[in-house]
Amino acid sequence: GNSVTQMEGPVTLSEEAFLTINCTYTATGYPSLFWYVQYPGEGLQLLLKATKADDKGSNKGFEATYRKETTSFHLEKGSVQVSDSAVYFCALSRDGATNKLIFGTGTLLAVQP
Amino acid sequence: DAGITQSPRHKVTETGTPVTLRCHQTENHRYMYWYRQDPGHGLRLIHYSYGVKDTDKGEVSDGYSVSRSKTEDFLLTLESATSSQTSVYFCAISPGEETQYFGPGTRLLVL
């Protein structure tokens, strides 16, 4: 079946460090891929998405490239800030009729000043 | 921000009691979803709706029922709450282009 695997957290970084959060997926066909972010005490917000192979999603300095050959959608940011501290979820959508999302388990990012 | 609210935001209840959580949207979106969030599991889909009176089960639907009598409201009911249903519940809405927009969540504690 369809599934998403994320790297275990927490990830602890110093401010201005480079961030990579790994995400791989298993799915038939061509899913759309998403990164959502959850700040403490809040709901999830869409961070970025990509709908086909080799697409790059980007937002707020974050980027992720849809790699079909490696079934991956790794999240990267060149210089993290304390305000980026949150839980990051990778997700895929395979069912265009119902838009159901399948989420990874989430990765907690803690950025220290 | 998408116009989506959840009520109550926090609830403590006892095992065996019925509980209803409400999701309300002002966006007139067709699709609505209920998820639960638990450590180590991410978000898991409980039920979803693709229109008024049109609902279907998600991956963890046992012990839950839903109703949608109006476009703007999607209710999640725990008929007889159990401690395993202690969780954070999120509602989401979608206009149908795959992106979902989430509410602020409801923290439910079943004693």
Short mmCIF file of N, CA, C and O in Angstrom, two decimals, chain B:
data_model
loop_
_atom_site.label_atom_id
_atom_site.label_comp_id
_atom_site.label_asym_id
_atom_site.label_seq_id
_atom_site.Cartn_x
_atom_site.Cartn_y
_atom_site.Cartn_z
N ASP B 1 -5.78 32.83 6.41
CA ASP B 1 -6.08 31.54 7.00
C ASP B 1 -7.44 31.04 6.53
O ASP B 1 -8.37 31.81 6.39
N ALA B 2 -7.49 29.73 6.27
CA ALA B 2 -8.76 29.13 5.92
C ALA B 2 -9.72 29.28 7.08
O ALA B 2 -9.35 29.15 8.23
N GLY B 3 -11.01 29.56 6.77
CA GLY B 3 -11.99 29.74 7.82
C GLY B 3 -12.47 28.41 8.35
O GLY B 3 -13.50 27.89 7.91
N ILE B 4 -11.74 27.87 9.31
CA ILE B 4 -12.10 26.59 9.87
C ILE B 4 -11.91 26.62 11.37
O ILE B 4 -10.86 27.02 11.87
N THR B 5 -12.94 26.26 12.11
CA THR B 5 -12.88 26.24 13.56
C THR B 5 -13.29 24.88 14.08
O THR B 5 -14.04 24.14 13.41
N GLN B 6 -12.80 24.56 15.25
CA GLN B 6 -13.15 23.31 15.90
C GLN B 6 -13.64 23.62 17.33
O GLN B 6 -13.11 24.50 17.99
N SER B 7 -14.63 22.84 17.76
CA SER B 7 -15.10 22.99 19.13
C SER B 7 -15.52 21.66 19.72
O SER B 7 -16.02 20.79 18.98
N PRO B 8 -15.27 21.45 21.01
CA PRO B 8 -14.48 22.32 21.87
C PRO B 8 -12.99 22.22 21.53
O PRO B 8 -12.60 21.37 20.73
N ARG B 9 -12.18 23.07 22.10
CA ARG B 9 -10.74 22.99 21.87
C ARG B 9 -10.08 22.01 22.85
O ARG B 9 -9.05 21.42 22.53
N HIS B 10 -10.68 21.86 23.99
CA HIS B 10 -10.20 20.91 24.99
C HIS B 10 -11.41 20.23 25.62
O HIS B 10 -12.43 20.87 25.84
N LYS B 11 -11.25 18.92 25.91
CA LYS B 11 -12.33 18.22 26.59
C LYS B 11 -11.77 17.08 27.40
O LYS B 11 -10.91 16.34 26.92
N VAL B 12 -12.28 16.94 28.61
CA VAL B 12 -11.98 15.81 29.46
C VAL B 12 -13.28 15.07 29.70
O VAL B 12 -14.28 15.68 30.05
N THR B 13 -13.27 13.77 29.48
CA THR B 13 -14.48 12.99 29.66
C THR B 13 -14.13 11.65 30.30
O THR B 13 -12.96 11.32 30.49
N GLU B 14 -15.16 10.90 30.64
CA GLU B 14 -14.95 9.61 31.28
C GLU B 14 -15.25 8.47 30.32
O GLU B 14 -16.06 8.60 29.39
N THR B 15 -14.58 7.37 30.53
CA THR B 15 -14.80 6.17 29.71
C THR B 15 -16.28 5.83 29.68
O THR B 15 -16.96 5.84 30.71
N GLY B 16 -16.76 5.52 28.48
CA GLY B 16 -18.14 5.10 28.33
C GLY B 16 -19.11 6.20 27.98
O GLY B 16 -20.27 5.91 27.63
N THR B 17 -18.69 7.45 28.06
CA THR B 17 -19.59 8.55 27.74
C THR B 17 -19.50 8.90 26.26
O THR B 17 -18.45 8.71 25.63
N PRO B 18 -20.59 9.42 25.69
CA PRO B 18 -20.54 9.85 24.29
C PRO B 18 -19.91 11.24 24.20
O PRO B 18 -20.05 12.07 25.10
N VAL B 19 -19.20 11.47 23.11
CA VAL B 19 -18.54 12.74 22.88
C VAL B 19 -18.74 13.14 21.42
O VAL B 19 -18.61 12.30 20.53
N THR B 20 -19.06 14.41 21.19
CA THR B 20 -19.18 14.92 19.83
C THR B 20 -18.28 16.11 19.65
O THR B 20 -18.31 17.05 20.46
N LEU B 21 -17.46 16.06 18.61
CA LEU B 21 -16.59 17.16 18.24
C LEU B 21 -17.14 17.80 16.97
O LEU B 21 -17.61 17.10 16.06
N ARG B 22 -17.03 19.13 16.92
CA ARG B 22 -17.60 19.84 15.78
C ARG B 22 -16.51 20.53 14.98
O ARG B 22 -15.59 21.14 15.53
N CYS B 23 -16.64 20.46 13.67
CA CYS B 23 -15.79 21.19 12.75
C CYS B 23 -16.69 22.09 11.92
O CYS B 23 -17.68 21.61 11.33
N HIS B 24 -16.35 23.36 11.85
CA HIS B 24 -17.15 24.33 11.12
C HIS B 24 -16.26 25.10 10.15
O HIS B 24 -15.21 25.59 10.52
N GLN B 25 -16.72 25.22 8.90
CA GLN B 25 -15.96 25.96 7.89
C GLN B 25 -16.82 27.06 7.28
O GLN B 25 -18.04 26.94 7.18
N THR B 26 -16.14 28.11 6.86
CA THR B 26 -16.82 29.22 6.19
C THR B 26 -16.39 29.34 4.73
O THR B 26 -16.68 30.33 4.07
N GLU B 27 -15.68 28.31 4.22
CA GLU B 27 -15.10 28.37 2.87
C GLU B 27 -15.97 27.69 1.82
O GLU B 27 -15.66 27.76 0.63
N ASN B 28 -17.00 27.00 2.24
CA ASN B 28 -17.87 26.28 1.31
C ASN B 28 -17.12 25.20 0.52
O ASN B 28 -17.46 24.89 -0.63
N HIS B 29 -16.10 24.62 1.15
CA HIS B 29 -15.34 23.55 0.48
C HIS B 29 -16.11 22.25 0.52
O HIS B 29 -16.80 21.93 1.49
N ARG B 30 -15.93 21.46 -0.52
CA ARG B 30 -16.68 20.21 -0.65
C ARG B 30 -16.19 19.13 0.32
O ARG B 30 -16.97 18.38 0.89
N TYR B 31 -14.85 19.03 0.46
CA TYR B 31 -14.28 17.91 1.21
C TYR B 31 -13.95 18.32 2.64
O TYR B 31 -13.41 19.40 2.89
N MET B 32 -14.27 17.43 3.58
CA MET B 32 -13.92 17.63 4.98
C MET B 32 -13.40 16.31 5.53
O MET B 32 -13.83 15.23 5.11
N TYR B 33 -12.47 16.41 6.49
CA TYR B 33 -11.77 15.23 6.99
C TYR B 33 -11.63 15.33 8.51
O TYR B 33 -11.44 16.43 9.06
N TRP B 34 -11.59 14.18 9.15
CA TRP B 34 -11.22 14.10 10.57
C TRP B 34 -10.00 13.20 10.70
O TRP B 34 -9.99 12.08 10.18
N TYR B 35 -8.98 13.72 11.40
CA TYR B 35 -7.76 12.97 11.69
C TYR B 35 -7.56 12.91 13.20
O TYR B 35 -8.02 13.77 13.93
N ARG B 36 -6.80 11.92 13.62
CA ARG B 36 -6.27 11.94 14.96
C ARG B 36 -4.75 11.94 14.90
O ARG B 36 -4.16 11.33 13.99
N GLN B 37 -4.13 12.63 15.85
CA GLN B 37 -2.68 12.73 15.89
C GLN B 37 -2.18 12.11 17.18
O GLN B 37 -2.56 12.53 18.28
N ASP B 38 -1.31 11.13 17.04
CA ASP B 38 -0.73 10.43 18.19
C ASP B 38 0.76 10.30 18.00
O ASP B 38 1.23 10.11 16.87
N PRO B 39 1.53 10.37 19.08
CA PRO B 39 2.99 10.24 18.98
C PRO B 39 3.37 8.94 18.28
O PRO B 39 2.84 7.87 18.57
N GLY B 40 4.30 9.06 17.34
CA GLY B 40 4.78 7.88 16.62
C GLY B 40 3.91 7.44 15.47
O GLY B 40 4.26 6.51 14.74
N HIS B 41 2.76 8.10 15.29
CA HIS B 41 1.85 7.70 14.21
C HIS B 41 1.57 8.82 13.23
O HIS B 41 0.94 8.60 12.20
N GLY B 42 1.99 10.02 13.51
CA GLY B 42 1.64 11.12 12.64
C GLY B 42 0.15 11.37 12.69
O GLY B 42 -0.48 11.24 13.75
N LEU B 43 -0.44 11.72 11.57
CA LEU B 43 -1.89 11.91 11.48
C LEU B 43 -2.50 10.73 10.74
O LEU B 43 -2.00 10.33 9.69
N ARG B 44 -3.58 10.24 11.28
CA ARG B 44 -4.29 9.13 10.65
C ARG B 44 -5.74 9.52 10.40
O ARG B 44 -6.40 10.08 11.27
N LEU B 45 -6.21 9.17 9.22
CA LEU B 45 -7.55 9.57 8.79
C LEU B 45 -8.61 8.70 9.47
O LEU B 45 -8.54 7.47 9.42
N ILE B 46 -9.61 9.35 10.07
CA ILE B 46 -10.69 8.63 10.74
C ILE B 46 -11.87 8.45 9.78
O ILE B 46 -12.33 7.35 9.52
N HIS B 47 -12.40 9.57 9.32
CA HIS B 47 -13.50 9.59 8.36
C HIS B 47 -13.33 10.83 7.48
O HIS B 47 -12.67 11.78 7.87
N TYR B 48 -13.99 10.80 6.34
CA TYR B 48 -14.01 11.99 5.51
C TYR B 48 -15.37 12.13 4.83
O TYR B 48 -16.18 11.19 4.81
N SER B 49 -15.59 13.32 4.30
CA SER B 49 -16.86 13.61 3.63
C SER B 49 -16.57 14.30 2.30
O SER B 49 -15.70 15.17 2.22
N TYR B 50 -17.32 13.89 1.28
CA TYR B 50 -17.16 14.50 -0.05
C TYR B 50 -18.43 15.23 -0.47
O TYR B 50 -18.61 15.53 -1.66
N GLY B 51 -19.29 15.51 0.49
CA GLY B 51 -20.49 16.29 0.22
C GLY B 51 -21.49 16.09 1.35
O GLY B 51 -21.29 15.22 2.21
N VAL B 52 -22.55 16.89 1.33
CA VAL B 52 -23.59 16.74 2.35
C VAL B 52 -24.15 15.33 2.31
O VAL B 52 -24.52 14.83 1.25
N LYS B 53 -24.16 14.70 3.46
CA LYS B 53 -24.64 13.33 3.67
C LYS B 53 -23.78 12.27 2.98
O LYS B 53 -24.14 11.09 3.00
N ASP B 54 -22.64 12.66 2.40
CA ASP B 54 -21.74 11.71 1.76
C ASP B 54 -20.48 11.57 2.59
O ASP B 54 -19.65 12.50 2.62
N THR B 55 -20.32 10.42 3.25
CA THR B 55 -19.15 10.20 4.08
C THR B 55 -18.58 8.82 3.83
O THR B 55 -19.27 7.94 3.30
N ASP B 56 -17.34 8.63 4.25
CA ASP B 56 -16.71 7.32 4.09
C ASP B 56 -15.66 7.14 5.17
O ASP B 56 -15.21 8.12 5.79
N LYS B 57 -15.26 5.87 5.37
CA LYS B 57 -14.33 5.55 6.43
C LYS B 57 -12.89 5.80 6.00
O LYS B 57 -12.53 5.63 4.84
N GLY B 58 -12.06 6.15 7.00
CA GLY B 58 -10.63 6.21 6.81
C GLY B 58 -9.98 4.98 7.40
O GLY B 58 -10.62 3.95 7.60
N GLU B 59 -8.70 5.09 7.73
CA GLU B 59 -7.94 3.92 8.17
C GLU B 59 -8.17 3.54 9.63
O GLU B 59 -7.88 2.41 10.02
N VAL B 60 -8.69 4.46 10.46
CA VAL B 60 -8.90 4.17 11.89
C VAL B 60 -10.31 4.57 12.31
O VAL B 60 -10.50 5.33 13.25
N SER B 61 -11.31 4.04 11.64
CA SER B 61 -12.69 4.47 11.86
C SER B 61 -13.42 3.74 12.98
O SER B 61 -14.49 4.19 13.42
N ASP B 62 -12.89 2.63 13.45
CA ASP B 62 -13.59 1.85 14.48
C ASP B 62 -13.81 2.70 15.73
O ASP B 62 -12.89 3.30 16.27
N GLY B 63 -15.06 2.72 16.22
CA GLY B 63 -15.40 3.47 17.43
C GLY B 63 -15.81 4.91 17.18
O GLY B 63 -16.15 5.64 18.10
N TYR B 64 -15.80 5.32 15.89
CA TYR B 64 -16.15 6.69 15.52
C TYR B 64 -17.27 6.68 14.48
O TYR B 64 -17.33 5.79 13.62
N SER B 65 -18.12 7.70 14.55
CA SER B 65 -19.09 7.93 13.48
C SER B 65 -19.08 9.42 13.15
O SER B 65 -18.59 10.24 13.93
N VAL B 66 -19.58 9.75 11.97
CA VAL B 66 -19.60 11.15 11.53
C VAL B 66 -20.95 11.47 10.91
O VAL B 66 -21.70 10.59 10.51
N SER B 67 -21.20 12.77 10.84
CA SER B 67 -22.39 13.23 10.12
C SER B 67 -22.11 14.59 9.50
O SER B 67 -21.35 15.39 10.06
N ARG B 68 -22.73 14.79 8.35
CA ARG B 68 -22.60 16.07 7.67
C ARG B 68 -23.95 16.42 7.04
O ARG B 68 -24.27 15.98 5.95
N SER B 69 -24.72 17.21 7.78
CA SER B 69 -26.06 17.58 7.32
C SER B 69 -26.05 18.93 6.61
O SER B 69 -27.03 19.28 5.93
N LYS B 70 -24.96 19.69 6.77
CA LYS B 70 -24.79 20.97 6.10
C LYS B 70 -23.37 21.04 5.56
O LYS B 70 -22.46 20.44 6.13
N THR B 71 -23.18 21.81 4.49
CA THR B 71 -21.84 21.93 3.91
C THR B 71 -20.83 22.39 4.94
O THR B 71 -19.69 21.92 4.95
N GLU B 72 -21.21 23.29 5.82
CA GLU B 72 -20.24 23.92 6.70
C GLU B 72 -19.90 23.13 7.96
O GLU B 72 -18.92 23.46 8.63
N ASP B 73 -20.66 22.11 8.30
CA ASP B 73 -20.42 21.41 9.57
C ASP B 73 -20.17 19.91 9.36
O ASP B 73 -20.90 19.24 8.62
N PHE B 74 -19.15 19.42 10.07
CA PHE B 74 -18.80 18.00 10.01
C PHE B 74 -18.58 17.56 11.45
O PHE B 74 -17.68 18.05 12.13
N LEU B 75 -19.42 16.67 11.92
CA LEU B 75 -19.40 16.24 13.31
C LEU B 75 -18.75 14.87 13.44
O LEU B 75 -19.03 13.97 12.65
N LEU B 76 -17.91 14.73 14.47
CA LEU B 76 -17.29 13.45 14.80
C LEU B 76 -17.82 13.02 16.16
O LEU B 76 -17.74 13.77 17.13
N THR B 77 -18.36 11.79 16.21
CA THR B 77 -18.93 11.29 17.46
C THR B 77 -18.22 10.02 17.91
O THR B 77 -18.00 9.11 17.11
N LEU B 78 -17.85 10.03 19.17
CA LEU B 78 -17.36 8.83 19.83
C LEU B 78 -18.55 8.31 20.63
O LEU B 78 -18.97 8.93 21.61
N GLU B 79 -19.13 7.22 20.22
CA GLU B 79 -20.38 6.74 20.82
C GLU B 79 -20.19 6.37 22.29
O GLU B 79 -21.05 6.62 23.12
N SER B 80 -19.05 5.77 22.59
CA SER B 80 -18.73 5.36 23.96
C SER B 80 -17.22 5.48 24.10
O SER B 80 -16.48 4.57 23.72
N ALA B 81 -16.77 6.60 24.63
CA ALA B 81 -15.34 6.91 24.62
C ALA B 81 -14.52 5.88 25.41
O ALA B 81 -14.94 5.38 26.46
N THR B 82 -13.34 5.58 24.89
CA THR B 82 -12.38 4.71 25.56
C THR B 82 -11.06 5.45 25.74
O THR B 82 -10.78 6.42 25.02
N SER B 83 -10.23 4.95 26.64
CA SER B 83 -8.96 5.62 26.91
C SER B 83 -8.07 5.64 25.67
O SER B 83 -7.24 6.54 25.51
N SER B 84 -8.23 4.66 24.78
CA SER B 84 -7.41 4.61 23.55
C SER B 84 -7.79 5.72 22.57
O SER B 84 -7.08 5.94 21.59
N GLN B 85 -8.90 6.41 22.84
CA GLN B 85 -9.30 7.52 21.99
C GLN B 85 -8.81 8.86 22.52
O GLN B 85 -9.11 9.91 21.93
N THR B 86 -8.05 8.84 23.60
CA THR B 86 -7.34 10.05 24.04
C THR B 86 -6.37 10.44 22.94
O THR B 86 -5.52 9.64 22.53
N SER B 87 -6.49 11.65 22.45
CA SER B 87 -5.71 12.06 21.29
C SER B 87 -5.95 13.54 21.02
O SER B 87 -6.73 14.20 21.70
N VAL B 88 -5.26 14.04 19.99
CA VAL B 88 -5.56 15.35 19.44
C VAL B 88 -6.25 15.13 18.11
O VAL B 88 -5.73 14.40 17.25
N TYR B 89 -7.40 15.74 17.96
CA TYR B 89 -8.23 15.54 16.75
C TYR B 89 -8.18 16.79 15.88
O TYR B 89 -8.41 17.90 16.35
N PHE B 90 -7.89 16.59 14.62
CA PHE B 90 -7.83 17.69 13.67
C PHE B 90 -8.86 17.49 12.57
O PHE B 90 -9.03 16.39 12.03
N CYS B 91 -9.51 18.58 12.25
CA CYS B 91 -10.39 18.63 11.10
C CYS B 91 -9.63 19.32 9.97
O CYS B 91 -8.80 20.21 10.21
N ALA B 92 -9.90 18.92 8.74
CA ALA B 92 -9.31 19.56 7.58
C ALA B 92 -10.36 19.73 6.51
O ALA B 92 -11.35 18.98 6.46
N ILE B 93 -10.15 20.71 5.64
CA ILE B 93 -11.07 20.96 4.53
C ILE B 93 -10.27 21.08 3.24
O ILE B 93 -9.06 21.39 3.27
N SER B 94 -10.94 20.82 2.12
CA SER B 94 -10.26 20.93 0.83
C SER B 94 -11.28 21.30 -0.24
O SER B 94 -12.38 20.75 -0.27
N PRO B 95 -10.87 22.20 -1.14
CA PRO B 95 -11.76 22.54 -2.27
C PRO B 95 -11.72 21.49 -3.36
O PRO B 95 -12.51 21.53 -4.28
N GLY B 96 -10.76 20.54 -3.27
CA GLY B 96 -10.71 19.47 -4.25
C GLY B 96 -9.48 19.48 -5.12
O GLY B 96 -9.44 18.75 -6.10
N GLU B 97 -8.47 20.32 -4.77
CA GLU B 97 -7.24 20.30 -5.57
C GLU B 97 -6.08 19.72 -4.78
O GLU B 97 -4.96 20.14 -4.92
N GLU B 98 -6.36 18.79 -3.92
CA GLU B 98 -5.41 18.01 -3.12
C GLU B 98 -4.93 18.72 -1.87
O GLU B 98 -4.70 18.07 -0.86
N THR B 99 -4.72 20.01 -1.89
CA THR B 99 -4.27 20.69 -0.68
C THR B 99 -5.36 20.69 0.37
O THR B 99 -6.52 20.99 0.07
N GLN B 100 -4.98 20.37 1.60
CA GLN B 100 -5.92 20.40 2.72
C GLN B 100 -5.51 21.50 3.69
O GLN B 100 -4.33 21.78 3.88
N TYR B 101 -6.52 22.11 4.32
CA TYR B 101 -6.31 23.17 5.27
C TYR B 101 -6.86 22.71 6.62
O TYR B 101 -8.00 22.23 6.69
N PHE B 102 -6.03 22.88 7.65
CA PHE B 102 -6.34 22.27 8.93
C PHE B 102 -6.86 23.27 9.96
O PHE B 102 -6.47 24.44 9.97
N GLY B 103 -7.74 22.75 10.82
CA GLY B 103 -8.20 23.51 11.96
C GLY B 103 -7.18 23.47 13.09
O GLY B 103 -6.15 22.82 12.98
N PRO B 104 -7.49 24.15 14.21
CA PRO B 104 -6.53 24.28 15.30
C PRO B 104 -6.44 23.05 16.20
O PRO B 104 -5.53 22.95 17.01
N GLY B 105 -7.37 22.11 16.06
CA GLY B 105 -7.30 20.88 16.83
C GLY B 105 -8.13 20.89 18.10
O GLY B 105 -8.45 21.96 18.65
N THR B 106 -8.50 19.69 18.55
CA THR B 106 -9.20 19.48 19.81
C THR B 106 -8.43 18.44 20.61
O THR B 106 -8.19 17.34 20.11
N ARG B 107 -8.07 18.81 21.82
CA ARG B 107 -7.39 17.86 22.72
C ARG B 107 -8.43 17.13 23.55
O ARG B 107 -9.18 17.78 24.29
N LEU B 108 -8.49 15.82 23.39
CA LEU B 108 -9.47 15.01 24.12
C LEU B 108 -8.75 14.06 25.07
O LEU B 108 -7.85 13.32 24.65
N LEU B 109 -9.15 14.10 26.32
CA LEU B 109 -8.61 13.20 27.33
C LEU B 109 -9.76 12.35 27.85
O LEU B 109 -10.76 12.88 28.34
N VAL B 110 -9.61 11.04 27.73
CA VAL B 110 -10.63 10.11 28.21
C VAL B 110 -10.07 9.39 29.44
O VAL B 110 -9.08 8.67 29.34
N LEU B 111 -10.71 9.64 30.57
CA LEU B 111 -10.22 9.07 31.84
C LEU B 111 -10.86 7.73 32.15
O LEU B 111 -12.01 7.48 31.74
#
